[in-house]
Amino acid sequence: MNVYAEFHDRIAAILGRFGKEGRLPENLDPARFVVEPPRDASMGDLACNAAMVFAKEAKAFYPNPRQLAAELAYELTQEPDVDQAEVAGPGFLNIRLKTRVFADILREIIVDGCDFGRGASGRVAAKKVNVEYVSANPTGPMHVGHGRGAVFGDALASLIEFSGSEVTREYYINDAGAQVDVLARSAFMRYREALGEDVTISDGLYPGDYLKPVGAALAQKFGDSLRDKPEGEWLEPVREAAIAAMMEMIRDDLAALNITHEVFFSERSLHDSSKGPSDVEAALEDLGAKDLIYEGRLPPPKGQLPDDWEDREQTLFRSTSFGDDVDRPLKKSDGAFTYFASDIAYHRKKIEGGYDVLVDVWGADHGGYVKRMSAAVQALSEGRVSLDVKLCQMVKLMRDGEPVKMSKRSGDFVTLREVVDEVGVDAVRFMMLYRKNDAPLEFDLAKVIEQSKDNPVFYVQYAHARACSVLRQALAAFPDLDLTPQRLAAADLALLDDEHELALIKLLAQYPRLIESAAAAHEPHRLAFYLHDVASFFHSHWNRGKDQPQLRFVNQDRRDLTCARLGLVTGLINILASGLSVLGVKAPDEMR
């Protein structure tokens, strides 16, 4: 049960009835107001801003928002599960529920287990969502910056899926352009090295030992048949083989983080015209038919002109018609398509896939690209499909407060695999999510493996393990105790009357709302923060039991109270396990 959604619907129904009775305008949009936890828990269990939101529309009926709030409060007090409803401030509504409501929610958490909160967005039509993330150039191993986007995208996809939508995880392979030709030439040098030649990696080629296995794979695949061929003959097969080898390496790096994709889409395929117009040509033809492409000149950019700026007639997309700052070029001076043209074609393919929402996870250095891509998606889908670009800031890798710069594997940066191997998957994933994606992140290799309350991932996992230990202690005290969900849900949960126990139940009850709001905002860090709050509250309550034995979870003199408290502990275990699973982090039963 999402108690916040439930009361949102009840208040919406009251407003609708008022409209039919002539006490308010009809058809007020219920999506405009919220029901949420109050900032101050002493004010009640739920807070609603409906009277404030509709103050303008309601003015002819209720000159003061407090008057409308008072009417809503009266209606709500007629509900059997409402204990109190009061007006606060200029027109906010604070609602206090009867304790049995939260006992019922706890029973639901106990019985539903890790599925509690699943499908939390079920009040709205489920959407088909495409989440594209990582999309690193296949020219080197993944570094820590790639890792942040990878973890963010993967957790976001899981969060949206858990909330009730259909999700496709996609990787865009940047296998077109000059960088893959450099990869092919670099791999060819390593291929010759694998054949026994003494080679020197010259400027303009990729250094680092990561290409040695690629060279060995090429040697095994081609023998020495390409050694003396001119570049025009070996470039294409070496490029294909090198890209395949690098993508296999990238897949292995992602697998180390428990990340997989359903779709790997090749940029080069967009330019394939062997069976008719390429996807890029088709996309531009589509926009041209809508009169969104023209030949023209761009005004010079403000400030100092870039070295590569050209004052020339060129093919332009009318992106300013969709909120962009300037129309965007689609062809380079040599007649080749721009990267933007390729990206238009790529997003057109997604739109053709029937998606309602597209989410692109990019590095922060691509921020200036967002408006033009959003304009293109609006134009291609005629506003039907939304695009949300999530920018991930860089990761500053530290060790005991000092920057870490070099890698044995790559030679000039620290690879993602090295970090995962050193600190573990759980530490990498949780800490990448324990900060909003568009905020810089300092990742300290020493601190993320500390077993202390200052280490968020340890603190949350330890709460789960500690709660599991309570169940083991209970079985030691009462060997015949039945800890099945059905038996614990049947316990007398009304015995949980300590204010901290009730506050913990209310915090657990927020989980479906948290899932719904975090999925809608595409912000998985909200879930990481919430889990830390739950863990912190549990550890605090545990410590209270040290000084006040009557608050301990296992009371050998009160079997009934023990069963009720074990129900609360089980509910906490389920919420922590569910949330950690969505984030791709383990929930250990014990920690050593």
Coordinates of C-alpha atoms in Angstrom, one line a residue:
M1 CA 0.0 0.0 0.0
N2 CA 1.3 3.4 -0.9
V3 CA -0.5 5.4 1.8
Y4 CA 0.4 8.7 0.2
A5 CA -1.0 7.7 -3.2
E6 CA -4.1 6.3 -1.4
F7 CA -4.8 9.6 0.3
H8 CA -4.0 11.6 -2.8
D9 CA -6.7 9.7 -4.5
R10 CA -9.1 10.3 -1.6
I11 CA -8.5 14.0 -1.6
A12 CA -8.8 14.1 -5.4
A13 CA -12.2 12.4 -5.1
I14 CA -13.4 14.9 -2.5
L15 CA -12.3 17.8 -4.8
G16 CA -14.1 16.1 -7.6
R17 CA -17.3 15.8 -5.5
F18 CA -17.0 19.5 -4.5
G19 CA -16.8 20.3 -8.2
K20 CA -20.0 18.4 -9.0
E21 CA -21.8 20.0 -6.1
G22 CA -20.9 23.5 -7.3
R23 CA -18.5 24.2 -4.4
L24 CA -15.4 24.3 -6.7
P25 CA -14.7 24.4 -10.4
E26 CA -15.0 21.0 -12.0
N27 CA -12.1 19.0 -13.4
L28 CA -9.3 20.3 -11.3
D29 CA -6.1 18.5 -12.2
P30 CA -5.1 16.2 -9.3
A31 CA -1.6 15.9 -10.6
R32 CA -0.9 19.4 -9.4
F33 CA -1.1 18.7 -5.7
V34 CA 0.9 16.3 -3.6
V35 CA 0.5 14.2 -0.4
E36 CA 3.8 13.7 1.3
P37 CA 5.5 13.2 4.7
P38 CA 5.5 16.4 6.6
R39 CA 8.9 18.0 7.2
D40 CA 8.2 17.9 10.9
A41 CA 7.0 14.5 12.0
S42 CA 5.3 16.1 15.0
M43 CA 2.8 17.7 12.6
G44 CA 1.3 14.4 11.6
D45 CA 1.7 11.6 9.1
L46 CA 0.7 13.2 5.9
A47 CA 0.8 16.7 4.5
C48 CA -1.2 18.0 1.5
N49 CA -0.9 21.3 -0.4
A50 CA -4.2 21.0 -2.4
A51 CA -5.8 24.1 -1.0
M52 CA -2.7 26.2 -1.7
V53 CA -2.3 24.8 -5.2
F54 CA -6.0 25.5 -6.2
A55 CA -6.3 28.8 -4.3
K56 CA -6.7 30.8 -7.6
E57 CA -9.4 28.5 -9.1
A58 CA -11.2 28.2 -5.7
K59 CA -11.2 31.9 -4.8
A60 CA -14.7 32.5 -5.9
F61 CA -15.9 29.8 -3.5
Y62 CA -13.2 30.0 -0.8
P63 CA -11.6 33.5 -0.6
N64 CA -8.9 32.1 1.7
P65 CA -7.0 28.8 1.1
R66 CA -7.4 28.0 4.7
Q67 CA -11.2 27.8 4.2
L68 CA -10.8 25.2 1.5
A69 CA -8.3 23.3 3.7
A70 CA -10.7 23.4 6.6
E71 CA -13.4 21.8 4.4
L72 CA -11.0 19.1 3.2
A73 CA -10.0 18.5 6.9
Y74 CA -13.6 18.0 7.9
E75 CA -14.3 15.5 5.1
L76 CA -11.2 13.6 6.0
T77 CA -12.1 13.3 9.7
Q78 CA -15.1 11.3 8.5
E79 CA -12.8 8.6 7.3
P80 CA -12.5 5.7 9.7
D81 CA -8.7 5.5 9.5
V82 CA -8.1 9.2 10.1
D83 CA -7.4 10.3 13.6
Q84 CA -7.0 14.0 13.0
A85 CA -6.8 16.5 10.2
E86 CA -5.7 20.1 10.8
V87 CA -5.0 23.3 8.8
A88 CA -1.6 24.8 9.2
G89 CA 0.0 28.0 8.0
P90 CA -1.6 29.6 5.0
G91 CA -3.6 26.5 4.0
F92 CA -1.6 23.4 4.3
L93 CA -3.4 20.3 5.5
N94 CA -1.8 18.0 8.1
I95 CA -3.3 14.5 8.6
R96 CA -2.7 12.1 11.4
L97 CA -3.7 8.5 10.8
K98 CA -4.7 5.9 13.3
T99 CA -1.9 3.5 14.3
R100 CA -3.7 0.5 12.9
V101 CA -3.1 1.9 9.4
F102 CA 0.6 1.5 9.8
A103 CA 0.2 -1.9 11.5
D104 CA -1.6 -3.0 8.4
I105 CA 1.1 -1.5 6.1
L106 CA 3.8 -3.4 8.2
R107 CA 1.8 -6.6 7.7
E108 CA 1.8 -6.0 3.9
I109 CA 5.6 -5.4 4.0
I110 CA 6.1 -8.6 5.9
V111 CA 4.0 -10.7 3.5
D112 CA 5.1 -9.0 0.2
G113 CA 8.8 -9.3 1.1
C114 CA 11.1 -7.7 -1.5
D115 CA 8.1 -7.1 -3.8
F116 CA 6.6 -4.5 -1.5
G117 CA 6.6 -1.3 -3.5
R118 CA 6.9 -3.0 -6.9
G119 CA 4.8 -1.4 -9.5
A120 CA 4.5 1.8 -7.4
S121 CA 3.8 3.9 -10.4
G122 CA 0.7 1.7 -11.2
R123 CA -1.7 4.7 -10.9
V124 CA -0.4 5.9 -14.3
A125 CA -0.2 3.9 -17.5
A126 CA 3.0 1.9 -17.7
K127 CA 5.5 3.3 -20.1
K128 CA 8.0 1.8 -22.5
V129 CA 11.4 3.3 -21.6
N130 CA 14.8 3.1 -23.3
V131 CA 17.8 3.8 -21.1
E132 CA 21.0 4.3 -23.0
Y133 CA 24.2 4.3 -20.9
V134 CA 27.9 3.8 -20.9
S135 CA 28.4 4.1 -24.7
A136 CA 32.2 4.5 -24.3
N137 CA 34.3 4.6 -27.4
P138 CA 35.6 1.1 -28.1
T139 CA 39.2 2.4 -28.1
G140 CA 40.3 1.6 -24.6
P141 CA 39.4 0.0 -21.3
M142 CA 36.6 1.6 -19.2
H143 CA 37.8 4.1 -16.7
V144 CA 36.2 5.2 -13.4
G145 CA 34.3 8.0 -15.1
H146 CA 32.7 5.5 -17.4
G147 CA 31.9 3.5 -14.3
R148 CA 29.8 6.2 -12.8
G149 CA 27.6 6.5 -15.9
A150 CA 27.4 2.7 -16.1
V151 CA 26.2 2.3 -12.5
F152 CA 23.9 5.2 -12.7
G153 CA 22.2 4.0 -15.9
D154 CA 21.9 0.4 -14.7
A155 CA 20.4 1.4 -11.3
L156 CA 18.1 3.8 -13.0
A157 CA 16.9 1.1 -15.4
S158 CA 16.2 -1.2 -12.5
L159 CA 14.4 1.5 -10.6
I160 CA 12.1 2.3 -13.5
E161 CA 11.5 -1.3 -14.1
F162 CA 10.7 -2.0 -10.4
S163 CA 8.3 1.0 -10.5
G164 CA 6.2 -0.8 -13.1
S165 CA 7.5 0.3 -16.6
E166 CA 9.0 -1.8 -19.4
V167 CA 12.7 -1.0 -19.8
T168 CA 15.3 -1.7 -22.4
R169 CA 19.0 -1.2 -21.5
E170 CA 21.0 0.0 -24.5
Y171 CA 24.7 0.6 -25.4
Y172 CA 25.5 2.8 -28.4
I173 CA 28.8 1.6 -29.9
N174 CA 30.7 4.6 -31.2
D175 CA 32.3 2.6 -34.0
A176 CA 32.4 5.2 -36.7
G177 CA 34.7 8.1 -37.2
A178 CA 38.5 8.7 -37.0
Q179 CA 39.0 7.3 -33.5
V180 CA 38.3 3.7 -34.7
D181 CA 40.8 4.1 -37.5
V182 CA 43.4 5.1 -34.9
L183 CA 42.3 2.0 -32.9
A184 CA 42.9 -0.2 -36.0
R185 CA 46.3 1.3 -36.6
S186 CA 47.3 0.9 -33.0
A187 CA 46.0 -2.7 -32.9
F188 CA 47.9 -3.4 -36.1
M189 CA 51.1 -2.4 -34.4
R190 CA 50.3 -4.7 -31.5
Y191 CA 49.5 -7.4 -34.0
R192 CA 53.0 -7.1 -35.6
E193 CA 54.4 -7.1 -32.0
A194 CA 52.6 -10.4 -31.4
L195 CA 54.2 -11.8 -34.5
G196 CA 57.6 -11.1 -33.0
E197 CA 58.5 -7.7 -34.5
D198 CA 60.2 -5.0 -32.4
V199 CA 57.8 -2.1 -32.8
T200 CA 57.6 1.4 -31.5
I201 CA 54.2 3.0 -30.6
S202 CA 54.4 6.4 -32.3
D203 CA 52.5 9.6 -31.5
G204 CA 48.9 9.5 -32.7
L205 CA 48.5 5.9 -31.7
Y206 CA 47.0 4.6 -28.5
P207 CA 49.6 3.6 -25.9
G208 CA 49.0 1.3 -23.0
D209 CA 49.3 -2.5 -22.6
Y210 CA 45.6 -3.1 -22.9
L211 CA 46.0 -3.5 -26.7
K212 CA 48.5 -6.3 -26.4
P213 CA 45.7 -9.0 -26.0
V214 CA 44.0 -7.5 -29.0
G215 CA 47.2 -7.8 -31.0
A216 CA 47.6 -11.4 -29.9
A217 CA 44.0 -12.1 -30.9
L218 CA 44.6 -10.6 -34.4
A219 CA 47.7 -12.7 -34.8
Q220 CA 45.7 -15.8 -33.9
K221 CA 42.9 -14.8 -36.3
F222 CA 45.0 -13.7 -39.3
G223 CA 48.4 -15.3 -38.8
D224 CA 51.0 -13.3 -40.7
S225 CA 48.8 -12.8 -43.7
L226 CA 48.3 -9.1 -43.1
R227 CA 51.9 -8.3 -42.0
D228 CA 53.1 -7.0 -45.4
K229 CA 49.8 -5.8 -46.8
P230 CA 49.2 -2.1 -47.6
E231 CA 46.9 -0.2 -45.2
G232 CA 44.1 -0.2 -47.7
E233 CA 43.9 -3.9 -47.5
W234 CA 44.3 -4.5 -43.8
L235 CA 42.5 -1.5 -42.3
E236 CA 39.0 -2.8 -42.7
P237 CA 39.5 -6.3 -41.3
V238 CA 41.7 -5.1 -38.5
R239 CA 39.2 -2.4 -37.6
E240 CA 36.3 -4.9 -37.4
A241 CA 38.4 -7.4 -35.4
A242 CA 39.8 -4.7 -33.0
I243 CA 36.3 -3.3 -32.3
A244 CA 35.0 -6.8 -31.6
A245 CA 37.9 -7.5 -29.2
M246 CA 37.6 -4.1 -27.5
M247 CA 33.8 -4.6 -27.0
E248 CA 34.4 -8.0 -25.5
M249 CA 36.8 -6.3 -23.1
I250 CA 34.2 -3.7 -22.3
R251 CA 31.6 -6.3 -21.7
D252 CA 33.9 -8.1 -19.3
D253 CA 34.5 -4.8 -17.4
L254 CA 30.8 -4.2 -17.2
A255 CA 30.1 -7.8 -16.1
A256 CA 32.5 -7.2 -13.2
L257 CA 30.0 -4.6 -12.1
N258 CA 27.0 -6.9 -12.8
I259 CA 25.9 -4.7 -15.7
T260 CA 24.5 -6.1 -18.9
H261 CA 22.7 -4.5 -21.8
E262 CA 19.9 -6.0 -24.0
V263 CA 20.9 -4.0 -27.0
F264 CA 24.3 -3.0 -28.5
F265 CA 23.7 -0.6 -31.3
S266 CA 26.4 0.1 -33.9
E267 CA 26.8 3.7 -35.0
R268 CA 28.3 2.5 -38.3
S269 CA 25.1 0.7 -39.2
L270 CA 23.4 4.1 -39.4
H271 CA 25.6 4.9 -42.5
D272 CA 25.0 1.6 -44.3
S273 CA 23.5 2.4 -47.7
S274 CA 24.1 -1.1 -49.2
K275 CA 20.3 -1.8 -49.3
G276 CA 19.0 1.7 -50.0
P277 CA 19.2 5.0 -48.3
S278 CA 21.1 4.9 -45.0
D279 CA 19.3 5.5 -41.7
V280 CA 21.0 9.0 -41.6
E281 CA 19.7 9.8 -45.0
A282 CA 16.2 8.6 -44.1
A283 CA 16.1 10.6 -40.9
L284 CA 17.1 13.8 -42.7
E285 CA 14.5 13.1 -45.4
D286 CA 11.9 12.7 -42.7
L287 CA 12.8 16.1 -41.2
G288 CA 13.0 17.7 -44.7
A289 CA 9.5 16.5 -45.4
K290 CA 8.4 18.5 -42.3
D291 CA 10.3 21.6 -43.6
L292 CA 12.8 21.4 -40.7
I293 CA 15.9 21.4 -42.9
Y294 CA 17.2 24.2 -45.0
E295 CA 20.3 25.6 -46.6
G296 CA 21.6 28.7 -44.8
R297 CA 24.4 30.5 -43.0
L298 CA 24.8 30.6 -39.2
P299 CA 25.7 33.8 -37.4
P300 CA 29.2 33.9 -35.9
P301 CA 29.3 32.6 -32.3
K302 CA 29.6 35.2 -29.6
G303 CA 33.0 36.0 -28.3
Q304 CA 36.3 34.8 -29.8
L305 CA 35.6 32.7 -33.0
P306 CA 36.7 29.0 -32.8
D307 CA 39.5 28.1 -35.1
D308 CA 37.3 25.6 -37.0
W309 CA 34.4 28.0 -37.5
E310 CA 33.4 28.6 -41.1
D311 CA 31.2 31.3 -42.6
R312 CA 29.6 29.2 -45.3
E313 CA 26.3 28.0 -46.7
Q314 CA 25.4 24.7 -45.1
T315 CA 22.6 22.2 -44.4
L316 CA 20.9 23.2 -41.1
F317 CA 18.2 21.7 -38.8
R318 CA 15.7 24.2 -37.5
S319 CA 16.4 23.3 -33.8
T320 CA 15.5 26.8 -32.7
S321 CA 11.9 25.9 -33.5
F322 CA 12.1 23.5 -30.6
G323 CA 13.9 25.6 -28.0
D324 CA 17.5 25.4 -29.0
D325 CA 19.8 28.5 -29.1
V326 CA 20.8 28.2 -32.7
D327 CA 20.1 26.0 -35.7
R328 CA 22.5 23.0 -36.1
P329 CA 24.6 21.8 -39.0
L330 CA 24.0 18.4 -40.5
K331 CA 26.9 18.2 -42.9
K332 CA 30.6 19.1 -42.6
S333 CA 32.4 21.1 -45.2
D334 CA 33.6 17.9 -46.9
G335 CA 30.0 16.7 -47.4
A336 CA 30.2 14.1 -44.6
F337 CA 27.4 14.0 -42.1
T338 CA 28.0 15.6 -38.7
Y339 CA 27.9 13.6 -35.4
F340 CA 24.6 15.3 -34.8
A341 CA 23.1 13.9 -38.0
S342 CA 24.1 10.4 -36.9
D343 CA 22.6 11.0 -33.4
I344 CA 19.3 12.2 -35.1
A345 CA 19.2 8.9 -37.0
Y346 CA 20.0 6.9 -33.9
H347 CA 17.2 8.5 -31.9
R348 CA 14.8 8.1 -34.8
K349 CA 15.5 4.3 -34.6
K350 CA 14.6 4.4 -30.9
I351 CA 11.4 6.3 -31.6
E352 CA 10.5 3.7 -34.2
G353 CA 10.9 1.1 -31.5
G354 CA 7.8 2.4 -29.8
Y355 CA 9.4 3.9 -26.7
D356 CA 7.5 6.6 -24.7
V357 CA 10.5 7.8 -22.8
L358 CA 14.2 8.0 -23.9
V359 CA 16.8 8.4 -21.2
D360 CA 20.4 9.2 -22.3
V361 CA 23.2 9.0 -19.7
W362 CA 26.1 11.2 -20.9
G363 CA 29.3 12.6 -19.5
A364 CA 29.2 16.2 -18.1
D365 CA 31.3 17.4 -21.0
H366 CA 28.3 16.8 -23.3
G367 CA 26.1 19.3 -21.6
G368 CA 26.1 21.7 -24.5
Y369 CA 24.6 19.0 -26.7
V370 CA 21.4 18.5 -24.7
K371 CA 19.2 21.2 -26.3
R372 CA 19.8 20.2 -29.9
M373 CA 19.2 16.5 -29.1
S374 CA 16.0 17.3 -27.2
A375 CA 14.9 19.5 -30.2
A376 CA 15.6 16.6 -32.6
V377 CA 13.5 14.1 -30.6
Q378 CA 10.6 16.6 -30.4
A379 CA 10.7 17.1 -34.1
L380 CA 11.0 13.4 -35.0
S381 CA 8.3 12.2 -32.6
E382 CA 6.1 15.3 -33.0
G383 CA 6.2 15.7 -29.2
R384 CA 5.0 12.2 -28.4
V385 CA 8.3 10.9 -27.0
S386 CA 10.2 12.7 -24.2
L387 CA 14.0 12.7 -23.9
D388 CA 15.7 13.1 -20.6
V389 CA 19.5 13.5 -20.7
K390 CA 21.2 12.8 -17.4
L391 CA 24.7 14.2 -17.1
C392 CA 27.2 12.4 -14.9
Q393 CA 30.0 14.5 -13.5
M394 CA 33.6 13.3 -13.3
V395 CA 34.9 11.0 -10.5
K396 CA 38.0 12.1 -8.7
L397 CA 39.8 9.0 -7.5
M398 CA 41.5 9.4 -4.1
R399 CA 43.4 7.2 -1.7
D400 CA 43.6 8.5 1.9
G401 CA 42.8 12.0 0.6
E402 CA 45.5 12.0 -2.1
P403 CA 44.7 11.8 -5.8
V404 CA 45.3 8.6 -7.7
K405 CA 46.3 9.2 -11.3
M406 CA 48.2 6.3 -12.9
S407 CA 47.2 2.8 -13.9
K408 CA 49.4 -0.2 -14.6
R409 CA 46.9 -1.4 -17.3
S410 CA 46.2 1.8 -19.3
G411 CA 49.3 3.8 -18.5
D412 CA 47.6 7.1 -18.1
F413 CA 44.4 6.6 -16.1
V414 CA 42.9 4.2 -13.6
T415 CA 40.7 1.6 -15.1
L416 CA 37.3 0.7 -13.8
R417 CA 38.3 -3.0 -13.5
E418 CA 41.2 -2.1 -11.2
V419 CA 38.9 -0.2 -8.9
V420 CA 36.3 -3.0 -8.8
D421 CA 39.0 -5.6 -8.1
E422 CA 40.4 -3.5 -5.2
V423 CA 37.3 -2.4 -3.3
G424 CA 34.5 -4.7 -4.6
V425 CA 31.3 -4.4 -6.6
D426 CA 29.1 -3.2 -3.8
A427 CA 31.3 -0.4 -2.7
V428 CA 31.7 0.9 -6.3
R429 CA 28.0 0.7 -7.0
F430 CA 26.6 2.2 -3.8
M431 CA 29.1 5.0 -3.6
M432 CA 28.6 5.9 -7.3
L433 CA 24.9 6.3 -6.4
Y434 CA 25.3 8.0 -3.0
R435 CA 25.6 11.4 -4.7
K436 CA 23.4 13.0 -7.3
N437 CA 24.7 12.3 -10.8
D438 CA 25.3 15.9 -11.7
A439 CA 27.4 16.6 -8.6
P440 CA 31.2 15.9 -8.6
L441 CA 32.2 12.8 -6.8
E442 CA 35.3 12.1 -4.8
F443 CA 35.8 8.3 -4.5
D444 CA 38.4 7.4 -1.8
L445 CA 39.6 3.8 -2.2
A446 CA 40.5 3.6 1.5
K447 CA 37.3 5.0 2.9
V448 CA 34.9 3.0 0.9
I449 CA 36.1 -0.3 2.5
E450 CA 36.2 1.1 6.1
Q451 CA 33.9 -0.7 8.5
S452 CA 32.5 2.4 10.1
K453 CA 29.4 4.5 10.2
D454 CA 31.2 7.0 8.0
N455 CA 31.2 4.5 5.1
P456 CA 27.6 4.6 3.7
V457 CA 27.7 1.2 2.0
F458 CA 29.0 -0.6 5.1
Y459 CA 26.5 1.3 7.3
V460 CA 23.5 0.1 5.2
Q461 CA 24.7 -3.4 4.6
Y462 CA 25.5 -3.8 8.3
A463 CA 22.0 -2.7 9.2
H464 CA 20.6 -5.6 7.1
A465 CA 23.1 -8.1 8.6
R466 CA 22.4 -6.8 12.1
A467 CA 18.7 -7.2 11.6
C468 CA 19.2 -10.8 10.3
S469 CA 21.2 -11.5 13.5
V470 CA 18.2 -10.5 15.5
L471 CA 16.2 -13.3 13.9
R472 CA 19.0 -15.7 14.8
Q473 CA 19.0 -14.5 18.4
A474 CA 15.3 -14.9 18.6
L475 CA 15.5 -18.6 17.4
A476 CA 18.2 -19.2 20.1
A477 CA 15.8 -17.8 22.7
F478 CA 12.7 -19.5 21.3
P479 CA 13.7 -22.5 19.3
D480 CA 10.1 -23.3 18.3
L481 CA 9.4 -19.8 17.0
D482 CA 7.7 -19.7 13.6
L483 CA 9.4 -16.9 11.6
T484 CA 7.4 -17.4 8.4
P485 CA 5.9 -14.2 6.9
Q486 CA 2.4 -15.4 7.5
R487 CA 3.0 -16.1 11.2
L488 CA 4.8 -12.8 11.8
A489 CA 2.1 -10.9 10.0
A490 CA -0.4 -12.5 12.4
A491 CA 1.4 -11.2 15.4
D492 CA -0.2 -8.5 17.6
L493 CA 1.5 -5.5 15.9
A494 CA -0.5 -3.1 18.1
L495 CA 2.1 -3.9 20.8
L496 CA 4.6 -1.8 18.8
D497 CA 3.7 1.4 20.7
D498 CA 7.1 2.9 21.4
E499 CA 7.4 6.2 19.6
H500 CA 10.6 5.1 17.9
E501 CA 9.1 1.8 16.7
L502 CA 6.1 3.6 15.2
A503 CA 8.5 6.1 13.6
L504 CA 10.4 3.3 12.0
I505 CA 7.2 1.7 10.7
K506 CA 6.2 5.0 9.2
L507 CA 9.6 5.4 7.5
L508 CA 9.3 1.9 6.0
A509 CA 5.8 2.9 4.7
Q510 CA 7.4 5.6 2.6
Y511 CA 9.1 3.1 0.4
P512 CA 6.5 2.8 -2.4
R513 CA 6.3 6.6 -2.6
L514 CA 10.1 6.9 -2.7
I515 CA 10.2 4.3 -5.5
E516 CA 7.5 6.2 -7.5
S517 CA 9.0 9.6 -7.1
A518 CA 12.6 8.5 -7.7
A519 CA 11.6 6.6 -10.8
A520 CA 9.6 9.5 -12.2
A521 CA 12.5 12.0 -11.6
H522 CA 15.1 9.5 -12.9
E523 CA 17.1 10.0 -9.7
P524 CA 18.3 6.7 -8.1
H525 CA 20.4 8.6 -5.6
R526 CA 17.1 9.2 -3.7
L527 CA 16.9 5.5 -3.0
A528 CA 20.5 5.3 -1.8
F529 CA 19.8 8.3 0.6
Y530 CA 16.5 6.6 1.8
L531 CA 18.2 3.3 2.6
H532 CA 20.9 5.2 4.6
D533 CA 18.1 6.9 6.5
V534 CA 16.4 3.6 7.3
A535 CA 19.8 2.1 8.4
S536 CA 20.6 5.0 10.5
F537 CA 17.2 4.9 12.3
F538 CA 17.6 1.2 12.9
H539 CA 21.1 1.5 14.3
S540 CA 19.9 4.3 16.6
H541 CA 17.0 2.2 17.8
W542 CA 19.3 -0.8 18.4
N543 CA 21.5 1.4 20.6
R544 CA 18.5 2.5 22.6
G545 CA 18.0 -1.1 23.5
K546 CA 21.5 -1.3 25.1
D547 CA 20.5 1.2 27.7
Q548 CA 16.8 0.3 28.0
P549 CA 16.4 -3.5 28.0
Q550 CA 12.6 -3.3 27.7
L551 CA 13.1 -2.0 24.1
R552 CA 15.2 -4.9 22.9
F553 CA 13.9 -6.9 20.0
V554 CA 14.1 -10.2 21.9
N555 CA 12.3 -10.3 25.2
Q556 CA 12.4 -13.8 26.8
D557 CA 9.6 -12.9 29.2
R558 CA 7.3 -11.6 26.4
R559 CA 6.9 -14.0 23.6
D560 CA 4.0 -12.0 22.1
L561 CA 6.0 -8.7 22.1
T562 CA 9.1 -10.5 20.7
C563 CA 7.0 -11.8 17.8
A564 CA 5.6 -8.3 17.1
R565 CA 9.1 -6.8 17.1
L566 CA 10.4 -9.6 14.9
G567 CA 7.7 -8.6 12.4
L568 CA 9.2 -5.0 12.5
V569 CA 12.7 -6.4 12.0
T570 CA 11.5 -8.6 9.1
G571 CA 9.8 -5.6 7.5
L572 CA 13.1 -3.6 7.8
I573 CA 15.0 -6.6 6.3
N574 CA 12.6 -6.7 3.3
I575 CA 12.9 -3.0 2.6
L576 CA 16.7 -2.9 2.8
A577 CA 17.0 -6.0 0.7
S578 CA 14.6 -4.7 -1.9
G579 CA 16.2 -1.3 -2.2
L580 CA 19.8 -2.7 -2.3
S581 CA 18.7 -5.1 -5.0
V582 CA 17.3 -2.3 -7.1
L583 CA 20.7 -0.5 -6.8
G584 CA 22.5 -3.8 -7.6
V585 CA 24.1 -4.1 -4.2
K586 CA 24.1 -7.3 -2.1
A587 CA 22.2 -7.4 1.2
P588 CA 24.4 -9.7 3.4
D589 CA 22.9 -11.8 6.2
E590 CA 26.1 -11.4 8.2
M591 CA 29.3 -9.4 8.0
R592 CA 32.8 -10.3 9.3

